[in-house]
Amino acid sequence: MATSLALEPIPRPPGNPLIGNVLTVDANRQIQSLMELAEEYGTIYQLDMMGTPIVIVSGADMAAEICDEKRCDKTVRGPLKRLRSIAGDGLFTGDTDDPNWAKAHNILLPSFSQKAMGSYLPSMIDIANQLVLKWERMNSDDVIDVPKDMIRLTLDTIGVCGFGYRFNSFYREDFHPFIEALNRTLDTTQKMRGIPGEKLMKRQQIENLAKDARYMNNLVDEIIAERRHTGGSGGDDLLDFMLSGRDAVTGERLSDENIRYQINTFLIAGHETTSGLLSFAIYFLLNNRDVLKRAYAEVDEVLGRNIDAAPMLSQIGRLSYLPA
Ligand code: HEM
């Protein structure tokens, strides 16, 4: 029988009487910890984070249930709430009953449409070519750090498609200072538990968090101010959409502060997820040669064997095996 969100009571791993399950999850391998608990307690279980209940679900059926917007809504708390120092009331960390969430949602929805993808495609290809060129020039005994190159790929793509900014990650050994600041911020906000004495123990990290947030917010503010000064990008990137878009319901525009939070949001939401997905996809393709063979065959069939021809949006839409 399929488990459902309505199942009661939801199993709960034993915890400490004072701090609940705060230490049940390993801060350094959170996803793996949660997966191990799912194996033990099932596709739905509950954790007590110092009095705050958190329900963890896993599996496609459960994921489909929580995507039902009539019954479920997102809640911004814990690590997500701490991320507000850089993502403010942007879409990811904003509450859905906040008027700014609905406004940004209405204004930004068209910029994630198929049609909008067409205007980002040349920039996506530009960055993808940088990756291909790098890998082509490597010797057979060189080691490729795939997750790092996937971060370079997705970050640079969202930088250019989002707001015409080049992180130029393929032209540097280390990451751009923005990314170092972003990673420190994500690390600190995700690993903080809200346990007594934590702020004292992590004073240095919390100070760094404030410093990093200032740096990131300033950099993005400068990009917005420059775009306002110079006019449009000449294309239709996300920043253009945000500067020119009006909410059809209220007629209002986004404030510069909110646009800053959306840009930081897209940088976070747009590069970590996609690079993780691509790294895993490559790992599994290499370990499942039959699947890889089928993927190659589809690419050859739909895109053709001319490696110099850039893929067109209509061709990408015809790929079915690869997206699956
Ligand atoms: C494999 C890629 C991705 C995965 C797995 C993923 C996953 C998710 C998930 C699970 C949520 C829901 C979070 C919640 O409700 O609490 C979410 C929300 C969001 N994602 Fe992604 N995402 C991906 C790519 C992207 C990209 C490329 C962007 C932007 C360029 C993006 C921007 C957002 C935004 C803005 C939200 C908040 C939506 C809202 O509440 O209005 N994501 N994503």
Tab-separated table of N, CA, C and O and ligand atoms in Angstrom, residues 73-76 80 90-94 96 101 105 108 112 158 238 262 265-278, ligand 1:
chain	number	residue	atom	x	y	z
A	73	ASP	N	2.121	24.037	1.225
A	73	ASP	CA	2.752	25.319	0.885
A	73	ASP	C	4.181	25.239	1.425
A	73	ASP	O	4.457	24.433	2.305
A	74	LYS	N	5.075	26.055	0.887
A	74	LYS	CA	6.433	26.019	1.442
A	74	LYS	C	6.451	26.811	2.753
A	74	LYS	O	5.619	27.702	2.959
A	75	THR	N	7.383	26.483	3.616
A	75	THR	CA	7.526	27.261	4.843
A	75	THR	C	8.988	27.668	4.983
A	75	THR	O	9.886	26.859	4.769
A	76	VAL	N	9.188	28.942	5.239
A	76	VAL	CA	10.566	29.466	5.290
A	76	VAL	C	11.023	29.524	6.741
A	76	VAL	O	10.583	30.388	7.502
A	80	LEU	N	16.780	27.989	5.686
A	80	LEU	CA	16.225	28.831	4.623
A	80	LEU	C	16.038	30.272	5.116
A	80	LEU	O	16.326	31.227	4.413
A	90	GLY	N	13.335	37.472	-1.712
A	90	GLY	CA	13.355	36.898	-3.070
A	90	GLY	C	12.452	35.670	-3.108
A	90	GLY	O	12.013	35.182	-2.053
A	91	LEU	N	12.195	35.154	-4.300
A	91	LEU	CA	11.210	34.073	-4.460
A	91	LEU	C	11.446	32.870	-3.555
A	91	LEU	O	10.514	32.295	-3.006
A	92	PHE	N	12.705	32.488	-3.393
A	92	PHE	CA	13.000	31.256	-2.668
A	92	PHE	C	12.756	31.396	-1.169
A	92	PHE	O	12.189	30.507	-0.533
A	93	THR	N	13.194	32.539	-0.609
A	93	THR	CA	13.113	32.718	0.842
A	93	THR	C	11.935	33.602	1.259
A	93	THR	O	11.729	33.834	2.448
A	94	GLY	N	11.173	34.094	0.288
A	94	GLY	CA	10.001	34.907	0.598
A	94	GLY	C	8.814	34.012	0.952
A	94	GLY	O	8.693	32.900	0.444
A	96	THR	N	4.948	32.869	0.768
A	96	THR	CA	4.004	32.970	-0.355
A	96	THR	C	2.856	33.946	-0.056
A	96	THR	O	2.178	34.381	-0.977
A	101	TRP	N	6.190	38.344	-2.959
A	101	TRP	CA	6.349	37.017	-3.570
A	101	TRP	C	5.449	36.905	-4.794
A	101	TRP	O	5.895	36.522	-5.878
A	105	HIS	N	6.621	36.655	-8.603
A	105	HIS	CA	6.171	35.430	-9.276
A	105	HIS	C	5.499	35.796	-10.604
A	105	HIS	O	5.829	35.244	-11.654
A	108	LEU	N	8.111	37.342	-13.076
A	108	LEU	CA	9.195	36.475	-13.541
A	108	LEU	C	8.766	35.209	-14.275
A	108	LEU	O	9.576	34.597	-14.974
A	112	PHE	N	10.846	32.315	-17.462
A	112	PHE	CA	11.228	30.903	-17.364
A	112	PHE	C	10.468	30.060	-18.397
A	112	PHE	O	10.442	28.844	-18.301
A	158	ILE	N	24.305	30.907	-15.495
A	158	ILE	CA	23.285	31.728	-14.839
A	158	ILE	C	23.764	33.191	-14.732
A	158	ILE	O	22.972	34.124	-14.833
A	238	LEU	N	17.438	37.953	-17.482
A	238	LEU	CA	16.509	38.024	-16.346
A	238	LEU	C	16.471	39.423	-15.738
A	238	LEU	O	15.416	39.900	-15.326
A	262	GLN	N	16.487	38.764	-5.776
A	262	GLN	CA	16.162	37.746	-6.797
A	262	GLN	C	17.451	37.279	-7.487
A	262	GLN	O	17.613	36.088	-7.757
A	265	THR	N	19.231	34.985	-5.349
A	265	THR	CA	18.447	33.743	-5.328
A	265	THR	C	18.739	32.896	-6.557
A	265	THR	O	19.001	31.697	-6.458
A	266	PHE	N	18.720	33.527	-7.726
A	266	PHE	CA	18.963	32.759	-8.959
A	266	PHE	C	20.378	32.191	-8.976
A	266	PHE	O	20.613	31.101	-9.488
A	267	LEU	N	21.309	32.974	-8.417
A	267	LEU	CA	22.688	32.462	-8.380
A	267	LEU	C	22.777	31.222	-7.506
A	267	LEU	O	23.431	30.237	-7.864
A	268	ILE	N	22.092	31.259	-6.370
A	268	ILE	CA	22.139	30.098	-5.473
A	268	ILE	C	21.317	28.956	-6.068
A	268	ILE	O	21.816	27.855	-6.298
A	269	ALA	N	20.023	29.253	-6.330
A	269	ALA	CA	19.100	28.201	-6.776
A	269	ALA	C	19.490	27.667	-8.145
A	269	ALA	O	19.235	26.519	-8.466
A	270	GLY	N	20.100	28.529	-8.951
A	270	GLY	CA	20.369	28.147	-10.329
A	270	GLY	C	21.671	27.403	-10.557
A	270	GLY	O	21.823	26.753	-11.574
A	271	HIS	N	22.626	27.476	-9.622
A	271	HIS	CA	23.895	26.816	-9.943
A	271	HIS	C	24.144	25.546	-9.138
A	271	HIS	O	24.664	24.570	-9.658
A	272	GLU	N	23.715	25.515	-7.887
A	272	GLU	CA	23.993	24.341	-7.044
A	272	GLU	C	23.201	23.126	-7.504
A	272	GLU	O	23.740	22.046	-7.679
A	273	THR	N	21.901	23.368	-7.697
A	273	THR	CA	20.982	22.296	-8.113
A	273	THR	C	21.390	21.709	-9.456
A	273	THR	O	21.531	20.498	-9.602
A	274	THR	N	21.584	22.597	-10.424
A	274	THR	CA	21.854	22.134	-11.784
A	274	THR	C	23.226	21.461	-11.880
A	274	THR	O	23.378	20.462	-12.584
A	275	SER	N	24.221	21.992	-11.148
A	275	SER	CA	25.546	21.365	-11.230
A	275	SER	C	25.514	20.001	-10.551
A	275	SER	O	26.126	19.043	-11.033
A	276	GLY	N	24.778	19.890	-9.459
A	276	GLY	CA	24.647	18.592	-8.782
A	276	GLY	C	23.974	17.583	-9.704
A	276	GLY	O	24.426	16.440	-9.844
A	277	LEU	N	22.904	18.044	-10.357
A	277	LEU	CA	22.182	17.158	-11.284
A	277	LEU	C	23.111	16.659	-12.399
A	277	LEU	O	23.158	15.466	-12.704
A	278	LEU	N	23.879	17.579	-12.983
A	278	LEU	CA	24.750	17.200	-14.103
A	278	LEU	C	25.869	16.267	-13.651
A	278	LEU	O	26.209	15.311	-14.348
B	1	HEM	C1	18.094	20.602	-11.196
B	1	HEM	C2	17.789	21.838	-10.995
B	1	HEM	C3	16.877	22.347	-9.906
B	1	HEM	C4	16.298	21.708	-8.857
B	1	HEM	C5	16.433	20.258	-8.443
B	1	HEM	C6	15.503	22.689	-8.137
B	1	HEM	C7	14.756	22.430	-7.005
B	1	HEM	C8	13.887	23.322	-6.409
B	1	HEM	C9	12.972	23.005	-5.339
B	1	HEM	C10	12.807	21.646	-4.683
B	1	HEM	C11	12.299	24.123	-5.025
B	1	HEM	C12	11.183	24.277	-3.992
B	1	HEM	C13	11.680	24.778	-2.711
B	1	HEM	C14	10.543	25.023	-1.724
B	1	HEM	O1	9.369	25.045	-2.089
B	1	HEM	O2	10.857	25.234	-0.549
B	1	HEM	C15	12.792	25.176	-5.892
B	1	HEM	C16	12.372	26.476	-5.875
B	1	HEM	C17	12.927	27.492	-6.617
B	1	HEM	N1	13.900	27.361	-7.591
B	1	HEM	FE1	14.731	25.632	-8.211
B	1	HEM	N2	15.640	23.900	-8.765
B	1	HEM	C18	16.463	23.747	-9.847
B	1	HEM	C19	16.883	24.735	-10.732
B	1	HEM	C20	16.590	26.073	-10.607
B	1	HEM	C21	17.104	27.135	-11.459
B	1	HEM	C22	18.028	26.924	-12.655
B	1	HEM	C23	16.602	28.314	-10.986
B	1	HEM	C24	16.797	29.731	-11.451
B	1	HEM	C25	17.557	30.137	-12.384
B	1	HEM	C26	15.770	27.998	-9.829
B	1	HEM	C27	15.090	28.912	-9.084
B	1	HEM	C28	14.182	28.604	-8.094
B	1	HEM	C29	13.353	29.603	-7.411
B	1	HEM	C30	13.346	31.094	-7.677
B	1	HEM	C31	12.563	28.898	-6.482
B	1	HEM	C32	11.513	29.487	-5.522
B	1	HEM	C33	10.173	29.443	-6.209
B	1	HEM	C34	9.105	30.116	-5.401
B	1	HEM	O3	8.903	29.767	-4.229
B	1	HEM	O4	8.456	30.994	-5.966
B	1	HEM	N3	15.800	26.641	-9.633
B	1	HEM	N4	13.750	24.652	-6.734
